[in-house]
Coordinates of C-alpha atoms and ligand atoms in Angstrom, one line a residue:
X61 CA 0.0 0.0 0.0
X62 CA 1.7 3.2 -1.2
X63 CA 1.3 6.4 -3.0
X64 CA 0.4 4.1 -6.1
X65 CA -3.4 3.5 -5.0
X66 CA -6.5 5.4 -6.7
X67 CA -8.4 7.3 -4.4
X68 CA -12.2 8.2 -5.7
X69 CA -14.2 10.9 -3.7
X70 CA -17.7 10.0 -4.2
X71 CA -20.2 12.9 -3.8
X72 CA -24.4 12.5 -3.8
X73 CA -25.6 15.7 -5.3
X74 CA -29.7 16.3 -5.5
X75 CA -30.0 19.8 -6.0
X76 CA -27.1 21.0 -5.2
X77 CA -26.4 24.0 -8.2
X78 CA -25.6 26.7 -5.7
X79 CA -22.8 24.6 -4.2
X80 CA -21.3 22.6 -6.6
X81 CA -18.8 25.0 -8.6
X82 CA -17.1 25.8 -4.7
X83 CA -16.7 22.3 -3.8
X84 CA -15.8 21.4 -7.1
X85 CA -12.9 23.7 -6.3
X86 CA -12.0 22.5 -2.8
X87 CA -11.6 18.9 -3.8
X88 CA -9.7 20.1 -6.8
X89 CA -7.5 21.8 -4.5
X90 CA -7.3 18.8 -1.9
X91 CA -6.7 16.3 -4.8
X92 CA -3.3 18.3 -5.9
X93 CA -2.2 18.4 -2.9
X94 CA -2.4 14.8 -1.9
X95 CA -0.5 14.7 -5.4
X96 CA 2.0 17.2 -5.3
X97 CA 3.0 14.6 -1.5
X98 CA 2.8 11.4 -3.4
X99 CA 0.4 10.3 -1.5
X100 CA -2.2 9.0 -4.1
X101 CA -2.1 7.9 -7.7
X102 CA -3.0 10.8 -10.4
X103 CA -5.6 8.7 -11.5
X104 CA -7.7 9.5 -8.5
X105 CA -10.7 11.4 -9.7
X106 CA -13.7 13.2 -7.8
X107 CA -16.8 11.1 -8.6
X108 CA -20.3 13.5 -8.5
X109 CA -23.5 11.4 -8.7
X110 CA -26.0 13.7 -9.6
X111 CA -29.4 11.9 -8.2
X112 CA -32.2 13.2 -10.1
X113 CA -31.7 16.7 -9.6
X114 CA -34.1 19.4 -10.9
X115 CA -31.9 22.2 -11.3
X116 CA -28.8 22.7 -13.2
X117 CA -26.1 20.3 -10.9
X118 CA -26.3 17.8 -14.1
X119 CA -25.1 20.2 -16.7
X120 CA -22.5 21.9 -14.3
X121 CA -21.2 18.1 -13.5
X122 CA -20.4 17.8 -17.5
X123 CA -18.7 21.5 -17.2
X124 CA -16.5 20.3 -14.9
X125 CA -15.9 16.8 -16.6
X126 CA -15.4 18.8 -19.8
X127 CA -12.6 21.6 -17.7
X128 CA -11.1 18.5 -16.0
X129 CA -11.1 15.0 -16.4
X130 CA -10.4 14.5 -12.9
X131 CA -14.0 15.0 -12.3
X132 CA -16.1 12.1 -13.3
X133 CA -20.1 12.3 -13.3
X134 CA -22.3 9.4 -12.9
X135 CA -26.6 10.3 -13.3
X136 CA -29.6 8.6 -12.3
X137 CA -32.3 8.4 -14.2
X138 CA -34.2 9.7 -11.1
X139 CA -34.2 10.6 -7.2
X140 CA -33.6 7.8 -5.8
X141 CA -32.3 9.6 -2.4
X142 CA -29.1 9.9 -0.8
X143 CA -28.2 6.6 0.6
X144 CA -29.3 5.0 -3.2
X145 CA -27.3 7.5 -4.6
X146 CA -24.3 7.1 -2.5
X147 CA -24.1 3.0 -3.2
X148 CA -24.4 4.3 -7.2
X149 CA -21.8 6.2 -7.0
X150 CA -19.5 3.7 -4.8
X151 CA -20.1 0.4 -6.6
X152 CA -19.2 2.5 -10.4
X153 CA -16.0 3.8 -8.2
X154 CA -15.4 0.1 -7.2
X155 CA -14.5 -0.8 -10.5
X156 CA -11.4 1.4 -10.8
X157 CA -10.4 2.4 -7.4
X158 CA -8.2 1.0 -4.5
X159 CA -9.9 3.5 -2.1
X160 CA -13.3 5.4 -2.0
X161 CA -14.1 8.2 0.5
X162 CA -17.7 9.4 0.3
X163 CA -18.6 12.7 1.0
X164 CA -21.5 15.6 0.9
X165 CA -22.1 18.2 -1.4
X166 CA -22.3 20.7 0.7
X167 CA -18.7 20.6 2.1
X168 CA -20.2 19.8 6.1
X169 CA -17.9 17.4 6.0
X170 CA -14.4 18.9 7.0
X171 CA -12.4 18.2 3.8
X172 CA -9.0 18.5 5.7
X173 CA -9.8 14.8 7.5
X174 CA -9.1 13.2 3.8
X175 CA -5.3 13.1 4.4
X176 CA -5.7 11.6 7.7
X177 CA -7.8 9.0 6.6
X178 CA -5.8 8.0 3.4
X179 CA -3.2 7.7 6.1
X180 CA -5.3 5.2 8.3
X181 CA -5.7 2.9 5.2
X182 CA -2.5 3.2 4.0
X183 CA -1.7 2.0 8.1
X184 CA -3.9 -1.2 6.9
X185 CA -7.4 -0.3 8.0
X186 CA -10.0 -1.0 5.4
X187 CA -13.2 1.5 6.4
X188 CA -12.2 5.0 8.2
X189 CA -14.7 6.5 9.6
X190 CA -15.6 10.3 9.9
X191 CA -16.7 11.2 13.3
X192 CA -18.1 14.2 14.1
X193 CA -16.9 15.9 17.4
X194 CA -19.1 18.8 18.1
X195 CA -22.7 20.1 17.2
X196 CA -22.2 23.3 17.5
X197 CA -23.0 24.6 13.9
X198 CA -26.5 23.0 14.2
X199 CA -29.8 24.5 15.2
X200 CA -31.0 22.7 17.9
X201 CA -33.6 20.7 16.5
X202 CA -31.2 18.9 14.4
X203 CA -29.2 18.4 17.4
X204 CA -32.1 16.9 19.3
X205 CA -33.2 14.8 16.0
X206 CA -30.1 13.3 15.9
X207 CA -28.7 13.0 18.8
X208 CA -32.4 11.0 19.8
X209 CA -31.9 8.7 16.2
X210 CA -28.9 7.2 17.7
X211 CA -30.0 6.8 21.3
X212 CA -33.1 5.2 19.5
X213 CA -30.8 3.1 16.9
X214 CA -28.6 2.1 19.5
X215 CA -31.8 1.0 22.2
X216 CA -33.0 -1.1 19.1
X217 CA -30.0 -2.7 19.3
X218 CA -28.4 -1.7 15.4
X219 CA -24.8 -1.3 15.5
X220 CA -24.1 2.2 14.2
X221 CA -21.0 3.9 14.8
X222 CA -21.8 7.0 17.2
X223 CA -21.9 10.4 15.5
X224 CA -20.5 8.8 12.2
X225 CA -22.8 10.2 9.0
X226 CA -21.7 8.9 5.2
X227 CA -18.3 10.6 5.4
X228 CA -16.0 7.7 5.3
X229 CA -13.2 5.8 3.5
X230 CA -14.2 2.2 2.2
X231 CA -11.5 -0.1 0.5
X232 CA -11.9 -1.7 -2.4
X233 CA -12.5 -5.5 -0.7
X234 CA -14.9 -3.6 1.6
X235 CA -17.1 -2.3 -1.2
X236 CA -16.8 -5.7 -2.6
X237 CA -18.3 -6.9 0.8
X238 CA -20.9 -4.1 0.8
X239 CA -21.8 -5.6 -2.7
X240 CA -22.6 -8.8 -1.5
X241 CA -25.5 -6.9 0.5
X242 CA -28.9 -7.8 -1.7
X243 CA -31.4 -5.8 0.1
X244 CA -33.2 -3.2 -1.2
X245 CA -34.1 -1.4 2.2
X246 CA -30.6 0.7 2.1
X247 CA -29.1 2.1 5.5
X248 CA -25.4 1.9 4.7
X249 CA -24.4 3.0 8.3
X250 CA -25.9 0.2 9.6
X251 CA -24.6 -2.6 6.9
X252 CA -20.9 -0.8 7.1
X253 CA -19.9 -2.2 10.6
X254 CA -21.7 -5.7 9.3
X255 CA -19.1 -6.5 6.5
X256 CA -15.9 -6.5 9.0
X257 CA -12.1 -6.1 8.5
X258 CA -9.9 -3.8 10.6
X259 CA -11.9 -0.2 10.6
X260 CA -10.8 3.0 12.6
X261 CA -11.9 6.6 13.5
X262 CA -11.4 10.2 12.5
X263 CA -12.9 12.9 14.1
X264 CA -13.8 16.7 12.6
X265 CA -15.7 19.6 13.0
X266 CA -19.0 19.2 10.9
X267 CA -19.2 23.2 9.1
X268 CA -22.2 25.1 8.2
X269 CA -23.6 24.0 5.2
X270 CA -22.2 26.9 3.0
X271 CA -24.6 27.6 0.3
X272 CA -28.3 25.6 -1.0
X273 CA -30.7 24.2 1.9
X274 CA -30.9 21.1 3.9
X275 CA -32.0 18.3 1.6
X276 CA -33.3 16.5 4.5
X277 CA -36.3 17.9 5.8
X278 CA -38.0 16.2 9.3
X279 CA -40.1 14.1 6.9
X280 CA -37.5 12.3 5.3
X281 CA -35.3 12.4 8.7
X282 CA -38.8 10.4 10.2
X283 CA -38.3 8.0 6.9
X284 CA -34.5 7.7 7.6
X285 CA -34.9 6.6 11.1
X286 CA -37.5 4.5 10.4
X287 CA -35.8 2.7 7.9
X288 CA -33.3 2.3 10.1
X289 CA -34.8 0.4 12.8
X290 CA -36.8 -1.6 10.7
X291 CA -34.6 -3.0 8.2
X292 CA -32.4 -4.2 11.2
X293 CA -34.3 -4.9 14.2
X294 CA -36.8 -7.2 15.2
X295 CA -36.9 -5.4 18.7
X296 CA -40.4 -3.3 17.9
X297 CA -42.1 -6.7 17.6
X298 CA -41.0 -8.0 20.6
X299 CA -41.5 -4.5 22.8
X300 CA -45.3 -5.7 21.4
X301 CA -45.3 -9.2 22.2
X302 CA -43.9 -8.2 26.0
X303 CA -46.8 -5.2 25.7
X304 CA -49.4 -7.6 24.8
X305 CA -48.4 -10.3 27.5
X306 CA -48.5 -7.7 30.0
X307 CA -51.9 -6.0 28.5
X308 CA -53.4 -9.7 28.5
X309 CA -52.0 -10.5 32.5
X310 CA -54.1 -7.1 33.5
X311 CA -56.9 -8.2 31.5
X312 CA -56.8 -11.0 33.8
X313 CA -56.9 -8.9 37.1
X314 CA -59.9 -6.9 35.2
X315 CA -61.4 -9.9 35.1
X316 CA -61.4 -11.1 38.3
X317 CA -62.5 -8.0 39.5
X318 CA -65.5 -7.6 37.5
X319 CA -66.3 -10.7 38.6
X320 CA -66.2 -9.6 42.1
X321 CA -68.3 -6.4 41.8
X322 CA -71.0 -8.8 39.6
X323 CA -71.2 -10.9 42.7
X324 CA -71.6 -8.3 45.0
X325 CA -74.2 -6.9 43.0
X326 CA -72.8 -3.3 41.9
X327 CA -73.1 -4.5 38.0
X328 CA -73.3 -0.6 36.9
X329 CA -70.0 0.5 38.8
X330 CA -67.7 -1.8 36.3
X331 CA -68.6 0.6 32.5
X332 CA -66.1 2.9 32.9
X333 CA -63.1 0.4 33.6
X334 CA -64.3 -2.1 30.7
X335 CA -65.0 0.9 28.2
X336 CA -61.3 2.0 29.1
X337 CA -59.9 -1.5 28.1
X338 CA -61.8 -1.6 24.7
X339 CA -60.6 1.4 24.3
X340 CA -56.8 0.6 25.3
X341 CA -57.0 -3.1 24.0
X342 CA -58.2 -1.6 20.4
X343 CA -55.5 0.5 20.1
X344 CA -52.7 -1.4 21.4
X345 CA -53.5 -3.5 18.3
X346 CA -53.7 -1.2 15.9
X347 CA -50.1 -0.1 16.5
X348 CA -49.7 -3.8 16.6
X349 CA -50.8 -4.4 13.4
X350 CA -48.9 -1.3 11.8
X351 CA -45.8 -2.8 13.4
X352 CA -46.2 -6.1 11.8
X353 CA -47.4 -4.5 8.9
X354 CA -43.8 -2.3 8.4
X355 CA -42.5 -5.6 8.1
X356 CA -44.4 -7.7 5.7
X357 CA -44.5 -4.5 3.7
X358 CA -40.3 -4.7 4.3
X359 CA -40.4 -8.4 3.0
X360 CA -42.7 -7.4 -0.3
X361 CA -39.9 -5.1 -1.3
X362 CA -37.2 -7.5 -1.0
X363 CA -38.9 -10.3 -2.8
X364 CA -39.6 -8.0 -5.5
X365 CA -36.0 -7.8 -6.1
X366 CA -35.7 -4.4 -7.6
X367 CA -32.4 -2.8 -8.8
X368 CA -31.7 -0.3 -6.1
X369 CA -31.0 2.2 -9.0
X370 CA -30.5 2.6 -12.9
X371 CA -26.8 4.3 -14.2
X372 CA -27.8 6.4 -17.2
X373 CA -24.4 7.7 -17.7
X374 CA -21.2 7.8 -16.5
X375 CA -18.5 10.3 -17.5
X376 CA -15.2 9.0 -16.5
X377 CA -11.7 9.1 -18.0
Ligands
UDP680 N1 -28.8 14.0 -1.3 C1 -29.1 13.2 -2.4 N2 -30.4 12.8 -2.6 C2 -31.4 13.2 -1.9 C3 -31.2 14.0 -0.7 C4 -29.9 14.4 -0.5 O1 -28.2 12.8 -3.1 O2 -32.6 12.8 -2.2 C5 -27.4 14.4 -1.0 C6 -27.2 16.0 -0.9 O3 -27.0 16.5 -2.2 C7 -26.0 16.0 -0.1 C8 -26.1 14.9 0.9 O4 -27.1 14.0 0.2 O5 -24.8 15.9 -0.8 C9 -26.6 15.2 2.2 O6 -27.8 16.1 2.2 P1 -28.0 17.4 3.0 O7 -26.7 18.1 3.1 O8 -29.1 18.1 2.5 O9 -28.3 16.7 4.4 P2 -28.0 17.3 5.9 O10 -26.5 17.7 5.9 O11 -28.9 18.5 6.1 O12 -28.3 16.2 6.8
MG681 MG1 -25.6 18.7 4.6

């Protein structure tokens, strides 16, 4: 492992016109230098996926391909969301590089870390991951959303590394491992730790997003999360199955006690405790039900089988 490998930065983009041309230039800048050290082949090349965007990222991704083949562009034929996008971009990466290090658009991600973590492969680990150490550029609703997602992820017992987004390095075995995941319900962060080999840590300072708007709006943070537990745990079924057996044992007691207040002959006095079970019993179903549902609905997907996303071109060399 030396300064001979290929290193391909592989950036999502949905949207992302007012940001683009900048980052297009930090990378650029980042890239050279890594050159100018030897540190990485001259091959490397700064992979943008644009994922269905509606504005112009598409047409300034094949300026910049045009300018400089260092930048490569690969487009879906649609949005197919960030975490679809990302595995796009990595598997056409995969093909040519030794080392991958995915990234945002928007620069949040503290584009001085690269160096340290091309240094932690070339010390033999195989996935680097980007930590974040502080929180203090966020509002604090996106500090209490996601500080609470990983509480909840880790409760639900998923293995996610703590404070670690999409910003990592992955080798080119451990893409080929990440291959060899078929499903369709995608939550890389949770399928990373699951393919193995020797992994370490960087820690940055997450920026203000520069320029654009959060593409993740508390709608598709809910969807995220969601997705998250459920294509991983089991747990939410049995939190019901413990609910239910509990909810059944106090049925019991409800029981028993009706039966007590029939004998004594105050029949009227038990309504308002039986129309509060109904009521209770009902509802603790329903969610039941959904919960179960999430999962069948889960399983339809996968035996569907369909590709996680469709490559309609790819500029590269
Ligand atoms: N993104 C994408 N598809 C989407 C939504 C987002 O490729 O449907 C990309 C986006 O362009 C950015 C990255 O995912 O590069 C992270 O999005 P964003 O910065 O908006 O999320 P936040 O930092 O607010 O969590
Ligand atoms: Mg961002």
């Amino acid at each position: 492992m030396t300064g001979n490998d290929i290193l391909y930065l592989v950036i999502p983009c949905y949207n992302e016109e007012a940001v683009l041309r900048e980052t297009a230039k930090q990378l650029l800048a980042k890239m050279n230098s890594m050159f100018e050290r030897g540190m990485i082949s001259r091959e490397s090349k700064i992979m943008f996926v644009n994922d269905g965007s509606k504005d112009k990222t598409w047409e300034i991704i094949e300026e910049l391909h045009a300018s400089n083949p260092i930048y490569s562009g690969v487009k879906l034929s649609r949005n197919k969301g960030h975490q679809n996008a990302l595995l796009a971009g990595l598997m056409t990466a995969k093909e040519k590089a030794d080392i991958t290090i995915s990234l945002d658009a928007d620069l949040q991600d503290d584009v001085d870390v690269i160096d340290q973590m091309v240094e932690k492969y070339q010390e033999g680990n195989d996935i680097v991951y980007g930590v974040r150490s502080a929180r203090t550029t966020d509002t604090f609703f996106k500090k209490f959303t996601a500080q609470g997602f990983y509480k909840l992820m880790q409760a639900m017992g998923v293995e996610i590394v703590y404070n670690h987004a999409d910003y990592r390095l992955m080798s080119k075995r451990a893409l080929e491992g990440l291959a060899e995941f078929k499903e369709v319900n995608l939550f890389l962060r949770g399928i990373v730790p699951l393919i193995g080999y020797k992994s370490d840590t960087v820690t940055y300072e997450r920026h203000e997003r520069f320029a654009g708007e959060s593409k993740y709006p508390l709608k598709k943070m809910l969807a995220f999360a969601t997705d998250g537990i459920t294509s991983f745990s089991i747990k939410p079924i049995r939190l019901i199955t413990a609910f239910g057996i509990l909810i059944f044992a106090i049925s019991i007691l409800m029981l028993l006690y009706s039966l007590v207040v029939h004998f004594m002959g105050k029949t009227v006095a038990g309504w308002t405790s039986m129309i509060i079970s109904i009521w209770a019993i009902g509802g603790l179903q329903l969610l039941a039900i959904g919960i179960v549902g999430e999962y069948i609905g889960k399983i339809y997907l996968e035996t569907k089988e369909r590709p996680k996303y469709i490559i309609e071109t790819v500029l590269d060399e």
